[in-house]
PDB file of C-alpha atoms in Angstrom:
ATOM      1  CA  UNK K   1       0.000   0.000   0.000  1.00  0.00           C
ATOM      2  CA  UNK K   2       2.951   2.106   0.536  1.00  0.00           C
ATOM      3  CA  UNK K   3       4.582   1.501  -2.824  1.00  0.00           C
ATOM      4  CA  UNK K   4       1.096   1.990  -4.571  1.00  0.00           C
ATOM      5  CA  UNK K   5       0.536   5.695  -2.527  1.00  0.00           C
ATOM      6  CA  UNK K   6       4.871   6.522  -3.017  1.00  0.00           C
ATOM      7  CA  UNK K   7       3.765   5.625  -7.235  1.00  0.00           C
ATOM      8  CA  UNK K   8       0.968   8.017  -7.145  1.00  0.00           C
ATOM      9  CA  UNK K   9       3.111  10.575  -5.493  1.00  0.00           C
ATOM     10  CA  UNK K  10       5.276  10.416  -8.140  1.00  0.00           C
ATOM     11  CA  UNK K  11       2.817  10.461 -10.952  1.00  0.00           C
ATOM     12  CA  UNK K  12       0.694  13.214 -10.026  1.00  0.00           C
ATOM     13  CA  UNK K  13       4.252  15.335  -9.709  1.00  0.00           C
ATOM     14  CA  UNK K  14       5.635  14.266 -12.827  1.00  0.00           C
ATOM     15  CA  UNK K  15       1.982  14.885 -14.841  1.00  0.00           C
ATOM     16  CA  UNK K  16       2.287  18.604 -12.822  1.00  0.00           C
ATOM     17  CA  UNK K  17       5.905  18.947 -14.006  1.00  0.00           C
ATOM     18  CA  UNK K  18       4.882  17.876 -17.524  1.00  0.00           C
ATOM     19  CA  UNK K  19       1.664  20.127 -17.793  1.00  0.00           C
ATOM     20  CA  UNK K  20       3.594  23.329 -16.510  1.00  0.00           C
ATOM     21  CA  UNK K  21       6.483  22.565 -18.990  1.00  0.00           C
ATOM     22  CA  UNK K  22       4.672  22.517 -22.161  1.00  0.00           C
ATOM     23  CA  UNK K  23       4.665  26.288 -23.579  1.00  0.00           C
ATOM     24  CA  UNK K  24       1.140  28.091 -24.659  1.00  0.00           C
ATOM     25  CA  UNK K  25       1.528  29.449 -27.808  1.00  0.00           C
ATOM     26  CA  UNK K  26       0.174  32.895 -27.614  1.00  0.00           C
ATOM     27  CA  UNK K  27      -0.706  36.446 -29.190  1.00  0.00           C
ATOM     28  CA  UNK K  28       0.651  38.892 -26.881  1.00  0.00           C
ATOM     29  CA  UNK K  29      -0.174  42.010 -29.422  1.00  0.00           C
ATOM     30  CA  UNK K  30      -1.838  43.823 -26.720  1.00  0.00           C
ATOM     31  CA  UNK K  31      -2.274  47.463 -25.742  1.00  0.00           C
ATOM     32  CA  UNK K  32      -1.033  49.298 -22.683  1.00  0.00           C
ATOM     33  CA  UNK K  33      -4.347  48.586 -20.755  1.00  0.00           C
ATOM     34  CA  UNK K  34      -3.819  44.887 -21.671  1.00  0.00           C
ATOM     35  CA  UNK K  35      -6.400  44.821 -23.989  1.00  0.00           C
ATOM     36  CA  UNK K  36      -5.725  42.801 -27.336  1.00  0.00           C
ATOM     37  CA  UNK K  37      -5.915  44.857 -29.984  1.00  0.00           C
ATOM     38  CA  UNK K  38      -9.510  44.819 -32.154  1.00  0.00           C
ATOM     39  CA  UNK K  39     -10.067  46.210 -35.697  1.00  0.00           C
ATOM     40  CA  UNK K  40     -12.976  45.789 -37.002  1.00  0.00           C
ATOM     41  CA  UNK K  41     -14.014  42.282 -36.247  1.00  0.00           C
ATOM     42  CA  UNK K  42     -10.710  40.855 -35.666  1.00  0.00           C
ATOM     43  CA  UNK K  43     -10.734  38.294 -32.354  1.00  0.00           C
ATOM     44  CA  UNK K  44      -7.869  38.361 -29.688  1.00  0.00           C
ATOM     45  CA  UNK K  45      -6.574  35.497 -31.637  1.00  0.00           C
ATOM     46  CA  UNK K  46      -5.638  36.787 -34.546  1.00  0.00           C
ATOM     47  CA  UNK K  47      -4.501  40.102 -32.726  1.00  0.00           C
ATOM     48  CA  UNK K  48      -2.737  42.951 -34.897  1.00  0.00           C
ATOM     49  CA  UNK K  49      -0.920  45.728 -34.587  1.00  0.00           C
ATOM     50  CA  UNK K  50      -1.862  48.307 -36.677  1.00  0.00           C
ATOM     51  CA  UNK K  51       0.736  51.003 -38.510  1.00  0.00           C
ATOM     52  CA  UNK K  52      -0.755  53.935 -36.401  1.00  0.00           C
ATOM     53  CA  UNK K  53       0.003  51.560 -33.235  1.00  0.00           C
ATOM     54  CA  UNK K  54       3.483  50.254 -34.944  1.00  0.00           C
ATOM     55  CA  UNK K  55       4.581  54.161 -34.697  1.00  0.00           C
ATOM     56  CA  UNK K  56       3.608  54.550 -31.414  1.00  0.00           C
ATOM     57  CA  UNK K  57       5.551  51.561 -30.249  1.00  0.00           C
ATOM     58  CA  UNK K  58       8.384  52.792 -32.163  1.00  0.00           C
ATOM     59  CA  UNK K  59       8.097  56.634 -30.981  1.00  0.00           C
ATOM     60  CA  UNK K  60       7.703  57.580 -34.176  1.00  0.00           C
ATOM     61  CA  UNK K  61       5.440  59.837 -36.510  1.00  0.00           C
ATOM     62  CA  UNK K  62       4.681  58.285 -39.801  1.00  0.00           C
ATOM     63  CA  UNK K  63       6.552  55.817 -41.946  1.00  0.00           C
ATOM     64  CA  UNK K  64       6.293  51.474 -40.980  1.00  0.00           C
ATOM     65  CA  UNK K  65       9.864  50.825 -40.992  1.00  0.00           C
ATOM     66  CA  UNK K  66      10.093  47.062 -40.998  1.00  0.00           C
ATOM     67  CA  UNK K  67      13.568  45.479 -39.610  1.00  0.00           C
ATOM     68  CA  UNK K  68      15.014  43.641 -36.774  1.00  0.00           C
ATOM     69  CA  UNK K  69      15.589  46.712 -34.786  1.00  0.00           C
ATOM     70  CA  UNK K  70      11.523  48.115 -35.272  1.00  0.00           C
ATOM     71  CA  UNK K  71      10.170  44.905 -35.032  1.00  0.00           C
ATOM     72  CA  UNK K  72      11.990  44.416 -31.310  1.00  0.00           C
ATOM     73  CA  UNK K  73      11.049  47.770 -30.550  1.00  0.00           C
ATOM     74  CA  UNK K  74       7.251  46.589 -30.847  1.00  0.00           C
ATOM     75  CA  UNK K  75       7.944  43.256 -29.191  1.00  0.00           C
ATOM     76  CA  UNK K  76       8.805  44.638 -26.023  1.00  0.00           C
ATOM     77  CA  UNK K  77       6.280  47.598 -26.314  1.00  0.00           C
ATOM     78  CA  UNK K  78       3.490  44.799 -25.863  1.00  0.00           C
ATOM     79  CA  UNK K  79       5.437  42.613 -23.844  1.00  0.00           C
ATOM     80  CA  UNK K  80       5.799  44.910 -21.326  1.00  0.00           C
ATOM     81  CA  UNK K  81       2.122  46.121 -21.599  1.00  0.00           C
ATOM     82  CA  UNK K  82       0.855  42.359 -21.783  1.00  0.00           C
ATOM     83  CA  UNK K  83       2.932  42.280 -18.139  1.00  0.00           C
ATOM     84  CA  UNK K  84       1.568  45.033 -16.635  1.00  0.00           C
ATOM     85  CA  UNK K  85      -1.477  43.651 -17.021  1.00  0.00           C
ATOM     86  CA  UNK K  86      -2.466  40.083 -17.757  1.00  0.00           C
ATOM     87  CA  UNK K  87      -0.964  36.282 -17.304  1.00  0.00           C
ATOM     88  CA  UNK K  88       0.663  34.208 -17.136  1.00  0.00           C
ATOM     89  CA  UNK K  89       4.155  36.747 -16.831  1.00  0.00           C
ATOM     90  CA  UNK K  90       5.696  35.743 -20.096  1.00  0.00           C
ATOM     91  CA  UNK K  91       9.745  36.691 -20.401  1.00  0.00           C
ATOM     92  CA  UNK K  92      11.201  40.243 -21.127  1.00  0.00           C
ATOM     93  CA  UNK K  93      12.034  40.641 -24.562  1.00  0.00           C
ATOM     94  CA  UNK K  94      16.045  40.983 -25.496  1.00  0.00           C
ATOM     95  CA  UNK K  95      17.122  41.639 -28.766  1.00  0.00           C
ATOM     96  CA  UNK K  96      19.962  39.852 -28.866  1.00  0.00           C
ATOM     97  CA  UNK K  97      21.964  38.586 -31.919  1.00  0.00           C
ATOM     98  CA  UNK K  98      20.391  38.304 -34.943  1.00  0.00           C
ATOM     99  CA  UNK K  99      19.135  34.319 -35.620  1.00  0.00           C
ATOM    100  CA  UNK K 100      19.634  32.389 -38.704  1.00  0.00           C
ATOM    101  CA  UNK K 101      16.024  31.767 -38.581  1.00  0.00           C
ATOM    102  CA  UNK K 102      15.092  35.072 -39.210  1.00  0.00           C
ATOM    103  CA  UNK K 103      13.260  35.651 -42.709  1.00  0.00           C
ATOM    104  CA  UNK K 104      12.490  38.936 -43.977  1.00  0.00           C
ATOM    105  CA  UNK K 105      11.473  38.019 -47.461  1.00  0.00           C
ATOM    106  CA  UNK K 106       8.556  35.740 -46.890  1.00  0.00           C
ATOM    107  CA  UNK K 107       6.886  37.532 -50.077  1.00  0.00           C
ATOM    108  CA  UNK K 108       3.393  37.001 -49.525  1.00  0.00           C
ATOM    109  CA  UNK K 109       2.924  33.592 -48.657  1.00  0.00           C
ATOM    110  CA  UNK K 110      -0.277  32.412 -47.234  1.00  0.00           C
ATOM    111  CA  UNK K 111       0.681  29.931 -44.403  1.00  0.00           C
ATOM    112  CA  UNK K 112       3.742  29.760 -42.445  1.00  0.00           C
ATOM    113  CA  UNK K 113       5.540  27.248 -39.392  1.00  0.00           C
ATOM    114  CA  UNK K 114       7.903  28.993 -37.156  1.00  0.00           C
ATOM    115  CA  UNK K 115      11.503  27.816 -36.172  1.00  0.00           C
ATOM    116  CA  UNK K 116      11.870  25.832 -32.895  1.00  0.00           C
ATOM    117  CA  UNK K 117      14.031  27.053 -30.130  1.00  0.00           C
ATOM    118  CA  UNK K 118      12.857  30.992 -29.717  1.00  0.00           C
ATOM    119  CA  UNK K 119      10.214  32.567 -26.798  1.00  0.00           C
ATOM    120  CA  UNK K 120       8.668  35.122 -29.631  1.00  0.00           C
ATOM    121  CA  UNK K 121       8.265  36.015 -33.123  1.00  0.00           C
ATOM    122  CA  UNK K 122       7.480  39.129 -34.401  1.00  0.00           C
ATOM    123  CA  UNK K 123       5.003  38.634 -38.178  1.00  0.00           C
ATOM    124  CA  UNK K 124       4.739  41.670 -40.423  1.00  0.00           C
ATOM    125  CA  UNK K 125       1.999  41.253 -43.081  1.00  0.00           C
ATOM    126  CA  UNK K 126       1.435  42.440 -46.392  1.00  0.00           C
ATOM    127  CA  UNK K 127      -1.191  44.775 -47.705  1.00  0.00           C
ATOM    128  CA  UNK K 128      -3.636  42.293 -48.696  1.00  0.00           C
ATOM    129  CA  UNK K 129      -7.453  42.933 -49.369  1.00  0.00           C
ATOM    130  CA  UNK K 130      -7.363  44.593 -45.538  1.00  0.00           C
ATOM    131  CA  UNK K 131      -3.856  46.043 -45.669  1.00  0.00           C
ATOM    132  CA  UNK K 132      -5.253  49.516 -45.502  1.00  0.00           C
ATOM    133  CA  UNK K 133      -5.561  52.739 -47.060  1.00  0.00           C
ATOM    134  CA  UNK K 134      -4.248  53.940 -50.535  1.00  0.00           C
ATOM    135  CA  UNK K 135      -1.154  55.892 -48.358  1.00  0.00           C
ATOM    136  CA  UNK K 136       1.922  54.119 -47.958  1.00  0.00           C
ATOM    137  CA  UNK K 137       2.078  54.644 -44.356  1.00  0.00           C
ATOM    138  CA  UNK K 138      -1.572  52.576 -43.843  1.00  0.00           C
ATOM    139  CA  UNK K 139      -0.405  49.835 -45.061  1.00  0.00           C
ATOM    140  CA  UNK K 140       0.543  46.732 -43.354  1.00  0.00           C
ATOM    141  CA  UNK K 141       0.066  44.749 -40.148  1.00  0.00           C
ATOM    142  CA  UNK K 142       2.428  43.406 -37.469  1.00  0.00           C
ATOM    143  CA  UNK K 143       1.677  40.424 -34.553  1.00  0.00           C
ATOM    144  CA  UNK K 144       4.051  39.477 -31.926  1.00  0.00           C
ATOM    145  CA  UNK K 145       3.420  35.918 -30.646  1.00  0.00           C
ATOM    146  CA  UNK K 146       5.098  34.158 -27.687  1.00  0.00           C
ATOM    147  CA  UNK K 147       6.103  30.763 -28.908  1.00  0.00           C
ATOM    148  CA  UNK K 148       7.853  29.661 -25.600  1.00  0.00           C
ATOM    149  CA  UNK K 149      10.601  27.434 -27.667  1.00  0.00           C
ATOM    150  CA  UNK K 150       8.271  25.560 -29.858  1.00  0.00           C
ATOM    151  CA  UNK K 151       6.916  25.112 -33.333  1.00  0.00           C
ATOM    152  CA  UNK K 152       3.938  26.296 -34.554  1.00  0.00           C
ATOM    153  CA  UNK K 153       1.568  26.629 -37.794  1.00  0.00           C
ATOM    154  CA  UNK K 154       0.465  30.041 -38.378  1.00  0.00           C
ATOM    155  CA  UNK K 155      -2.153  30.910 -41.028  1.00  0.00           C
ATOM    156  CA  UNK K 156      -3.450  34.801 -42.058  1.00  0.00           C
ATOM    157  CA  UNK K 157      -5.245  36.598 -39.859  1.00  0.00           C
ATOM    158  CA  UNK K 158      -8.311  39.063 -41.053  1.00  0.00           C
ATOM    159  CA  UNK K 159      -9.438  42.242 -40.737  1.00  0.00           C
ATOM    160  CA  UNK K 160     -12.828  44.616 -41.024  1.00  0.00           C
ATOM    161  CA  UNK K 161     -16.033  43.799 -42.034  1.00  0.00           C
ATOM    162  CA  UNK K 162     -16.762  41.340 -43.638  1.00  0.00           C
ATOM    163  CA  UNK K 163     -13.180  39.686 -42.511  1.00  0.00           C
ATOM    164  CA  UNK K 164     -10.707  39.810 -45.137  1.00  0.00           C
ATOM    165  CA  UNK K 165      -6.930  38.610 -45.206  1.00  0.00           C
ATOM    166  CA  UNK K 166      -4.826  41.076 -44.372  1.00  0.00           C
ATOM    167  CA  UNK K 167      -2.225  39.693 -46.813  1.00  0.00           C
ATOM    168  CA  UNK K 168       0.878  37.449 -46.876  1.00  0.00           C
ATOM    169  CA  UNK K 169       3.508  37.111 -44.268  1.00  0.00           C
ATOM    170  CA  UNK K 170       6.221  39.339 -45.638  1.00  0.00           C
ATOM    171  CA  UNK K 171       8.503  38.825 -42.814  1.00  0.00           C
ATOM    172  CA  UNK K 172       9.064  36.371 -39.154  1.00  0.00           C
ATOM    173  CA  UNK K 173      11.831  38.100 -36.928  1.00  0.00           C
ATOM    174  CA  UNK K 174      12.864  35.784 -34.140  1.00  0.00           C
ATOM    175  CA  UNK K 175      13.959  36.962 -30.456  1.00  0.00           C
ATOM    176  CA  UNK K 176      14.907  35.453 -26.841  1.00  0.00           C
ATOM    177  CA  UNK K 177      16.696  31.864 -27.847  1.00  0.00           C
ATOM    178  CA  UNK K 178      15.499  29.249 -25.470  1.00  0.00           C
ATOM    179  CA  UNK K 179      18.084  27.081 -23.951  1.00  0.00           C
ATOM    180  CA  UNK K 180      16.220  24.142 -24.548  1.00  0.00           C
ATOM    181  CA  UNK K 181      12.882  23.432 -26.911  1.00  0.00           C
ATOM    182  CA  UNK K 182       9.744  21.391 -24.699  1.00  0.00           C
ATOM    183  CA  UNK K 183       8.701  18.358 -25.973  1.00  0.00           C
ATOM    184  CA  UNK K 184       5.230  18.568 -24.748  1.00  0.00           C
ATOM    185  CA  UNK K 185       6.057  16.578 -22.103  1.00  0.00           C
ATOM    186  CA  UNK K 186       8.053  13.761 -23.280  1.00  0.00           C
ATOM    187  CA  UNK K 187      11.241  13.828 -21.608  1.00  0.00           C
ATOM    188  CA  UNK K 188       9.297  14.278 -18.371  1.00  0.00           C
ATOM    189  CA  UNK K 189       7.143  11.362 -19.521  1.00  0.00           C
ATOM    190  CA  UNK K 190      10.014   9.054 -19.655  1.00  0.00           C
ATOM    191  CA  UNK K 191      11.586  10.319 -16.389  1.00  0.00           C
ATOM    192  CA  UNK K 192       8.264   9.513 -14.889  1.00  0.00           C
ATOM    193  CA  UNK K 193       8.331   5.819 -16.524  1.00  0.00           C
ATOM    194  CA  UNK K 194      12.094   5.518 -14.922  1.00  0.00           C
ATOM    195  CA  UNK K 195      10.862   7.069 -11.499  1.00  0.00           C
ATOM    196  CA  UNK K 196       7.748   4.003 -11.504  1.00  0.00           C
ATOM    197  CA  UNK K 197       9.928   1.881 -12.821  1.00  0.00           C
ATOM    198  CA  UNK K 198      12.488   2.044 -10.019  1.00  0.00           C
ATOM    199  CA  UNK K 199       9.577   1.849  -7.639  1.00  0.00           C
ATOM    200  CA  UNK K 200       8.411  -1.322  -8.718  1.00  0.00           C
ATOM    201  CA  UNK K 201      12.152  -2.548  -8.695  1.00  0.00           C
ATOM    202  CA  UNK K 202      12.300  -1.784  -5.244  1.00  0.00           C
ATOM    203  CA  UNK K 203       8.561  -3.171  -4.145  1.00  0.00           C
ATOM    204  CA  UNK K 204       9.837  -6.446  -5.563  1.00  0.00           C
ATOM    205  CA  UNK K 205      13.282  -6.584  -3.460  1.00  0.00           C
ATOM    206  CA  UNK K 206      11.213  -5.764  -0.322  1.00  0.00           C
TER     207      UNK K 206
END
């Protein structure tokens, strides 16, 4: 009884360990009262920053810049608004070297999987039926995303109504390398087979 009690012990803390180790891939385009970001129909899912709120973020009056440096300085413009205000606390965004996964030439593809091993990505998107007005400076969208080291499909997000595209991915900036990528739980699933394993080893010698 003992053994059986010691087993579920170590279950229930390896299932905890698991569960609290597998990343949640989310939108963390949010404003500075926490509030995702909503144009036109567009749900907290699909998130975007607009060019009027890409300037702001980037303390600057017209123009949509889009580069490594501008697309950090929006990262950790909603990073530090998304905690201010809402959880789980995700980690500060550093700018850091730039990755060989970065693409800035993704010219206007429709569906795209992110590189493994980074805590965000930063999208721009085209103009696209909803890319905005006839001026320059209205076109375009940006989303930053916290990937927490994993992989992850990404189709087009829409705009306005009705909901249209906003356009293809033109560019995926990387930031914040993770020291190591979850597995959705699998190492921590096999350490918990070892951990019951050795258990039943030592019910037997007793």
């Amino acid at each position: 009884m003992k053994n059986l009690k010691l087993t579920a012990l170590i279950l229930s803390a390896v299932l905890f360990v698991a569960n609290s180790a597998s990343a949640l891939v989310m939108n963390v385009t949010v404003d500075s009262s926490g509030n995702y970001l909503q144009d036109g129909n567009l749900n907290s899912a699909n998130s975007l920053a607009s060019v009027a709120f890409y300037q702001t973020a980037l303390g600057i009056a017209s123009g949509n810049p889009n580069n490594r440096g501008d697309n950090f300085k929006l990262l950790d413009y909603v990073v530090k608004n998304w905690n201010n205000n809402k959880n789980p606390k995700i980690p500060a965004a550093v700018l850091g070297s730039t990755p060989t996964a970065d693409n800035g030439s993704l010219n206007g593809i429709k569906s795209y999987t992110t590189a493994a091993g980074f805590d965000y990505v930063v999208f721009h998107f085209g103009n696209g039926k909803a890319g905005g007005g006839s001026d320059d400076d209205e076109k375009g969208w940006w989303a930053a995303w916290y990937l927490g080291g994993q992989s992850a499909t990404f189709g087009l997000p829409q705009e306005g109504d009705p909901l249209e595209d906003v356009g293809g991915f033109s560019s995926a900036r990387y930031f914040n390398p993770t020291t190591s990528v979850p597995d959705s739980g699998t190492t921590f699933a096999l350490l918990g087979a070892a951990l019951l394993a050795l258990v039943g080893f030592r019910s037997r010698k007793s």
